[in-house]
Tab-separated table of N, CA and C in Angstrom:
chain	number	residue	atom	x	y	z
A	1	MET	N	0.845	-1.178	0.000
A	1	MET	CA	0.000	0.000	0.000
A	1	MET	C	0.892	1.244	0.000
A	2	THR	N	0.493	2.234	-0.758
A	2	THR	CA	1.298	3.454	-0.825
A	2	THR	C	0.899	4.408	0.290
A	3	THR	N	1.866	5.115	0.702
A	3	THR	CA	1.602	6.100	1.749
A	3	THR	C	1.119	7.395	1.121
A	4	ARG	N	0.630	8.246	1.943
A	4	ARG	CA	0.127	9.540	1.482
A	4	ARG	C	1.249	10.341	0.819
A	5	GLU	N	2.453	10.287	1.388
A	5	GLU	CA	3.600	11.023	0.834
A	5	GLU	C	3.965	10.494	-0.558
A	6	GLU	N	3.934	9.177	-0.741
A	6	GLU	CA	4.245	8.602	-2.057
A	6	GLU	C	3.216	9.018	-3.097
A	7	ARG	N	1.952	9.034	-2.714
A	7	ARG	CA	0.899	9.472	-3.636
A	7	ARG	C	1.081	10.941	-4.016
A	8	LYS	N	1.464	11.748	-3.048
A	8	LYS	CA	1.689	13.171	-3.307
A	8	LYS	C	2.871	13.366	-4.261
A	9	GLN	N	3.957	12.613	-4.049
A	9	GLN	CA	5.130	12.699	-4.930
A	9	GLN	C	4.766	12.256	-6.346
A	10	ARG	N	3.986	11.202	-6.425
A	10	ARG	CA	3.573	10.699	-7.744
A	10	ARG	C	2.717	11.754	-8.457
A	11	ALA	N	1.812	12.370	-7.761
A	11	ALA	CA	0.964	13.412	-8.350
A	11	ALA	C	1.800	14.584	-8.839
A	12	GLU	N	2.790	14.987	-8.056
A	12	GLU	CA	3.663	16.086	-8.460
A	12	GLU	C	4.489	15.714	-9.682
A	13	LEU	N	4.979	14.481	-9.722
A	13	LEU	CA	5.748	14.008	-10.871
A	13	LEU	C	4.886	14.031	-12.132
A	14	LEU	N	3.680	13.515	-12.042
A	14	LEU	CA	2.786	13.508	-13.201
A	14	LEU	C	2.468	14.926	-13.662
A	15	LYS	N	2.297	15.825	-12.744
A	15	LYS	CA	2.023	17.214	-13.094
A	15	LYS	C	3.194	17.819	-13.861
A	16	ARG	N	4.420	17.571	-13.398
A	16	ARG	CA	5.617	18.087	-14.079
A	16	ARG	C	5.741	17.500	-15.482
A	17	VAL	N	5.491	16.204	-15.607
A	17	VAL	CA	5.592	15.554	-16.920
A	17	VAL	C	4.576	16.156	-17.885
A	18	ARG	N	3.342	16.367	-17.424
A	18	ARG	CA	2.317	16.973	-18.282
A	18	ARG	C	2.738	18.369	-18.736
A	19	GLU	N	3.292	19.147	-17.820
A	19	GLU	CA	3.738	20.500	-18.168
A	19	GLU	C	4.875	20.464	-19.181
A	20	GLU	N	5.804	19.525	-19.001
A	20	GLU	CA	6.948	19.423	-19.914
A	20	GLU	C	6.516	19.006	-21.319
A	21	ARG	N	5.468	18.238	-21.414
A	21	ARG	CA	5.062	17.682	-22.709
A	21	ARG	C	3.903	18.415	-23.359
A	22	THR	N	3.494	19.504	-22.789
A	22	THR	CA	2.366	20.258	-23.332
A	22	THR	C	2.614	20.668	-24.774
A	23	ASN	N	3.791	21.186	-25.070
A	23	ASN	CA	4.105	21.635	-26.436
A	23	ASN	C	4.060	20.488	-27.426
A	24	THR	N	4.591	19.338	-27.023
A	24	THR	CA	4.590	18.170	-27.902
A	24	THR	C	3.162	17.716	-28.188
A	25	VAL	N	2.342	17.680	-27.183
A	25	VAL	CA	0.947	17.270	-27.356
A	25	VAL	C	0.215	18.251	-28.263
A	26	GLN	N	0.418	19.535	-28.051
A	26	GLN	CA	-0.245	20.542	-28.883
A	26	GLN	C	0.214	20.454	-30.337
A	27	ALA	N	1.501	20.246	-30.551
A	27	ALA	CA	2.020	20.119	-31.912
A	27	ALA	C	1.439	18.881	-32.599
A	28	THR	N	1.338	17.800	-31.872
A	28	THR	CA	0.783	16.566	-32.425
A	28	THR	C	-0.691	16.744	-32.769
A	29	GLN	N	-1.436	17.391	-31.897
A	29	GLN	CA	-2.850	17.642	-32.164
A	29	GLN	C	-3.024	18.537	-33.391
A	30	SER	N	-2.175	19.534	-33.527
A	30	SER	CA	-2.236	20.436	-34.671
A	30	SER	C	-1.936	19.676	-35.971
A	31	HIS	N	-0.920	18.833	-35.938
A	31	HIS	CA	-0.550	18.036	-37.112
A	31	HIS	C	-1.695	17.103	-37.508
A	32	LEU	N	-2.330	16.488	-36.538
A	32	LEU	CA	-3.450	15.593	-36.806
A	32	LEU	C	-4.611	16.348	-37.448
A	33	LYS	N	-4.887	17.556	-36.975
A	33	LYS	CA	-5.959	18.366	-37.557
A	33	LYS	C	-5.650	18.707	-39.011
A	34	GLU	N	-4.385	19.027	-39.294
A	34	GLU	CA	-3.977	19.330	-40.667
A	34	GLU	C	-4.193	18.117	-41.563
A	35	GLN	N	-3.799	16.948	-41.080
A	35	GLN	CA	-3.968	15.732	-41.873
A	35	GLN	C	-5.437	15.442	-42.131
A	36	GLN	N	-6.268	15.617	-41.132
A	36	GLN	CA	-7.700	15.376	-41.302
A	36	GLN	C	-8.300	16.352	-42.308
A	37	ALA	N	-7.847	17.593	-42.280
A	37	ALA	CA	-8.348	18.589	-43.223
A	37	ALA	C	-7.950	18.227	-44.655
A	38	ILE	N	-6.726	17.754	-44.836
A	38	ILE	CA	-6.266	17.352	-46.169
A	38	ILE	C	-7.092	16.180	-46.670
A	39	ARG	N	-7.306	15.195	-45.828
A	39	ARG	CA	-8.086	14.022	-46.250
A	39	ARG	C	-9.515	14.412	-46.581
A	40	LYS	N	-10.062	15.347	-45.836
A	40	LYS	CA	-11.419	15.810	-46.122
A	40	LYS	C	-11.452	16.489	-47.497
A	41	GLN	N	-10.431	17.306	-47.793
A	41	GLN	CA	-10.332	17.948	-49.110
A	41	GLN	C	-10.292	16.900	-50.217
A	42	LEU	N	-9.462	15.891	-50.039
A	42	LEU	CA	-9.322	14.840	-51.054
A	42	LEU	C	-10.637	14.087	-51.246
A	43	GLN	N	-11.313	13.807	-50.155
A	43	GLN	CA	-12.588	13.108	-50.251
A	43	GLN	C	-13.636	13.945	-50.986
A	44	GLU	N	-13.652	15.252	-50.723
A	44	GLU	CA	-14.597	16.134	-51.412
A	44	GLU	C	-14.373	16.086	-52.926
A	45	ILE	N	-13.120	16.103	-53.340
A	45	ILE	CA	-12.809	16.060	-54.774
A	45	ILE	C	-13.225	14.714	-55.360
A	46	MET	N	-12.957	13.634	-54.634
A	46	MET	CA	-13.291	12.305	-55.151
A	46	MET	C	-14.794	12.022	-55.125
A	47	ARG	N	-15.553	12.809	-54.397
A	47	ARG	CA	-17.017	12.663	-54.438
A	47	ARG	C	-17.556	13.030	-55.826
A	48	GLU	N	-16.813	13.883	-56.524
A	48	GLU	CA	-17.211	14.283	-57.881
A	48	GLU	C	-16.869	13.214	-58.907
A	49	GLY	N	-16.014	12.271	-58.543
A	49	GLY	CA	-15.632	11.187	-59.444
A	49	GLY	C	-14.186	10.793	-59.222
A	50	PRO	N	-13.775	9.714	-59.869
A	50	PRO	CA	-12.399	9.234	-59.712
A	50	PRO	C	-11.379	10.288	-60.131
A	51	ALA	N	-10.217	10.253	-59.481
A	51	ALA	CA	-9.160	11.221	-59.789
A	51	ALA	C	-7.794	10.568	-59.595
A	52	THR	N	-6.827	11.053	-60.342
A	52	THR	CA	-5.451	10.572	-60.191
A	52	THR	C	-4.747	11.415	-59.132
A	53	VAL	N	-3.594	10.952	-58.695
A	53	VAL	CA	-2.816	11.713	-57.714
A	53	VAL	C	-2.457	13.103	-58.260
A	54	PRO	N	-1.965	13.206	-59.519
A	54	PRO	CA	-1.683	14.553	-60.039
A	54	PRO	C	-2.925	15.444	-60.107
A	55	ASP	N	-4.084	14.863	-60.427
A	55	ASP	CA	-5.330	15.648	-60.446
A	55	ASP	C	-5.636	16.188	-59.053
A	56	LEU	N	-5.509	15.322	-58.065
A	56	LEU	CA	-5.782	15.717	-56.680
A	56	LEU	C	-4.787	16.778	-56.211
A	57	ALA	N	-3.522	16.593	-56.573
A	57	ALA	CA	-2.490	17.555	-56.175
A	57	ALA	C	-2.772	18.922	-56.794
A	58	SER	N	-3.150	18.918	-58.045
A	58	SER	CA	-3.444	20.174	-58.739
A	58	SER	C	-4.653	20.876	-58.118
A	59	ALA	N	-5.664	20.113	-57.774
A	59	ALA	CA	-6.889	20.694	-57.217
A	59	ALA	C	-6.705	21.211	-55.796
A	60	THR	N	-5.731	20.677	-55.075
A	60	THR	CA	-5.538	21.065	-53.672
A	60	THR	C	-4.308	21.928	-53.440
A	61	ASP	N	-3.509	22.145	-54.478
A	61	ASP	CA	-2.248	22.877	-54.353
A	61	ASP	C	-1.284	22.211	-53.369
A	62	LEU	N	-1.348	20.885	-53.290
A	62	LEU	CA	-0.411	20.117	-52.470
A	62	LEU	C	0.562	19.411	-53.399
A	63	SER	N	1.695	19.002	-52.858
A	63	SER	CA	2.655	18.259	-53.679
A	63	SER	C	2.098	16.864	-53.963
A	64	THR	N	2.550	16.283	-55.069
A	64	THR	CA	2.095	14.935	-55.398
A	64	THR	C	2.536	13.935	-54.334
A	65	GLN	N	3.698	14.172	-53.717
A	65	GLN	CA	4.166	13.273	-52.659
A	65	GLN	C	3.219	13.292	-51.459
A	66	THR	N	2.768	14.483	-51.093
A	66	THR	CA	1.838	14.609	-49.967
A	66	THR	C	0.517	13.928	-50.288
A	67	VAL	N	0.006	14.175	-51.484
A	67	VAL	CA	-1.262	13.563	-51.883
A	67	VAL	C	-1.125	12.047	-51.927
A	68	LEU	N	-0.037	11.557	-52.507
A	68	LEU	CA	0.170	10.112	-52.585
A	68	LEU	C	0.222	9.501	-51.189
A	69	TRP	N	0.879	10.177	-50.256
A	69	TRP	CA	0.972	9.670	-48.893
A	69	TRP	C	-0.429	9.528	-48.288
A	70	HIS	N	-1.258	10.556	-48.473
A	70	HIS	CA	-2.610	10.521	-47.915
A	70	HIS	C	-3.489	9.490	-48.621
A	71	VAL	N	-3.380	9.422	-49.937
A	71	VAL	CA	-4.181	8.441	-50.689
A	71	VAL	C	-3.788	7.022	-50.276
A	72	THR	N	-2.502	6.785	-50.096
A	72	THR	CA	-2.038	5.464	-49.667
A	72	THR	C	-2.587	5.123	-48.283
A	73	ALA	N	-2.563	6.080	-47.385
A	73	ALA	CA	-3.116	5.844	-46.046
A	73	ALA	C	-4.614	5.593	-46.123
A	74	MET	N	-5.305	6.366	-46.943
A	74	MET	CA	-6.743	6.181	-47.081
A	74	MET	C	-7.062	4.824	-47.713
A	75	LYS	N	-6.224	4.403	-48.643
A	75	LYS	CA	-6.406	3.090	-49.271
A	75	LYS	C	-6.192	1.972	-48.245
A	76	LYS	N	-5.203	2.144	-47.404
A	76	LYS	CA	-4.909	1.142	-46.372
A	76	LYS	C	-6.117	0.901	-45.485
A	77	TYR	N	-6.862	1.958	-45.194
A	77	TYR	CA	-8.020	1.852	-44.307
A	77	TYR	C	-9.339	1.757	-45.070
A	78	ASP	N	-9.247	1.367	-46.342
A	78	ASP	CA	-10.425	1.126	-47.185
A	78	ASP	C	-11.333	2.347	-47.328
A	79	LEU	N	-10.736	3.524	-47.348
A	79	LEU	CA	-11.513	4.740	-47.593
A	79	LEU	C	-11.561	5.080	-49.078
A	80	VAL	N	-10.517	4.675	-49.812
A	80	VAL	CA	-10.479	4.858	-51.261
A	80	VAL	C	-10.022	3.550	-51.893
A	81	LYS	N	-10.278	3.455	-53.207
A	81	LYS	CA	-9.844	2.264	-53.942
A	81	LYS	C	-9.388	2.680	-55.327
A	82	GLU	N	-8.545	1.850	-55.913
A	82	GLU	CA	-8.122	2.065	-57.294
A	82	GLU	C	-9.253	1.572	-58.174
A	83	VAL	N	-9.678	2.429	-59.116
A	83	VAL	CA	-10.810	2.034	-59.956
A	83	VAL	C	-10.445	1.857	-61.421
A	84	SER	N	-9.415	2.529	-61.858
A	84	SER	CA	-9.010	2.396	-63.261
A	84	SER	C	-7.602	2.944	-63.421
A	85	PHE	N	-7.138	2.882	-64.651
A	85	PHE	CA	-5.803	3.365	-64.976
A	85	PHE	C	-5.960	4.444	-66.030
A	86	ASP	N	-5.390	5.627	-65.787
A	86	ASP	CA	-5.499	6.741	-66.718
A	86	ASP	C	-4.094	7.115	-67.169
A	87	GLY	N	-3.686	6.619	-68.330
A	87	GLY	CA	-2.335	6.882	-68.813
A	87	GLY	C	-1.311	6.213	-67.911
A	88	GLU	N	-0.544	7.018	-67.200
A	88	GLU	CA	0.497	6.493	-66.315
A	88	GLU	C	0.039	6.364	-64.867
A	89	TYR	N	-1.173	6.787	-64.568
A	89	TYR	CA	-1.603	6.891	-63.171
A	89	TYR	C	-2.880	6.111	-62.892
A	90	TYR	N	-2.952	5.597	-61.669
A	90	TYR	CA	-4.194	4.993	-61.204
A	90	TYR	C	-5.189	6.090	-60.893
A	91	GLN	N	-6.435	5.789	-61.093
A	91	GLN	CA	-7.501	6.677	-60.658
A	91	GLN	C	-8.060	6.112	-59.366
A	92	TYR	N	-8.295	7.008	-58.423
A	92	TYR	CA	-8.818	6.603	-57.112
A	92	TYR	C	-10.212	7.179	-56.935
A	93	ALA	N	-11.055	6.388	-56.256
A	93	ALA	CA	-12.407	6.811	-55.948
A	93	ALA	C	-12.705	6.435	-54.502
A	94	LEU	N	-13.707	7.085	-53.938
A	94	LEU	CA	-14.109	6.744	-52.579
A	94	LEU	C	-14.639	5.318	-52.555
A	95	ALA	N	-14.255	4.583	-51.567
A	95	ALA	CA	-14.741	3.226	-51.395
A	95	ALA	C	-16.131	3.280	-50.772
A	96	GLU	N	-16.950	2.359	-51.127
A	96	GLU	CA	-18.269	2.274	-50.527
A	96	GLU	C	-18.183	1.309	-49.360
A	97	GLY	N	-18.791	1.685	-48.266
A	97	GLY	CA	-18.767	0.803	-47.108
A	97	GLY	C	-18.862	1.583	-45.827
A	98	PRO	N	-18.678	0.886	-44.700
A	98	PRO	CA	-18.852	1.518	-43.393
A	98	PRO	C	-17.835	2.602	-43.087
A	99	ASN	N	-16.633	2.539	-43.669
A	99	ASN	CA	-15.579	3.506	-43.363
A	99	ASN	C	-15.670	4.773	-44.188
A	100	SER	N	-16.407	4.745	-45.293
A	100	SER	CA	-16.419	5.918	-46.172
A	100	SER	C	-17.515	6.882	-45.855
């Protein structure tokens, strides 16, 4: 069983750790919000029909690398799927199902 003094020390330690990591937590939350906003943008464009990575990049003013990263993540979680091939690029569309 812990004593009152040990509980107090533990509470103080946890408080210090939370204060030290506040910036990291805030930065992580901000980054997550940015990613969610980008994915929402991509989904809005794909609601109009299938699109290639360069099409999505052009419509969002993001780099093709950034768009590809997000499309790949969305594909991993069955939010988008490859539907056809347009020249050199796959066309992606929103997947139908519980996740979309």
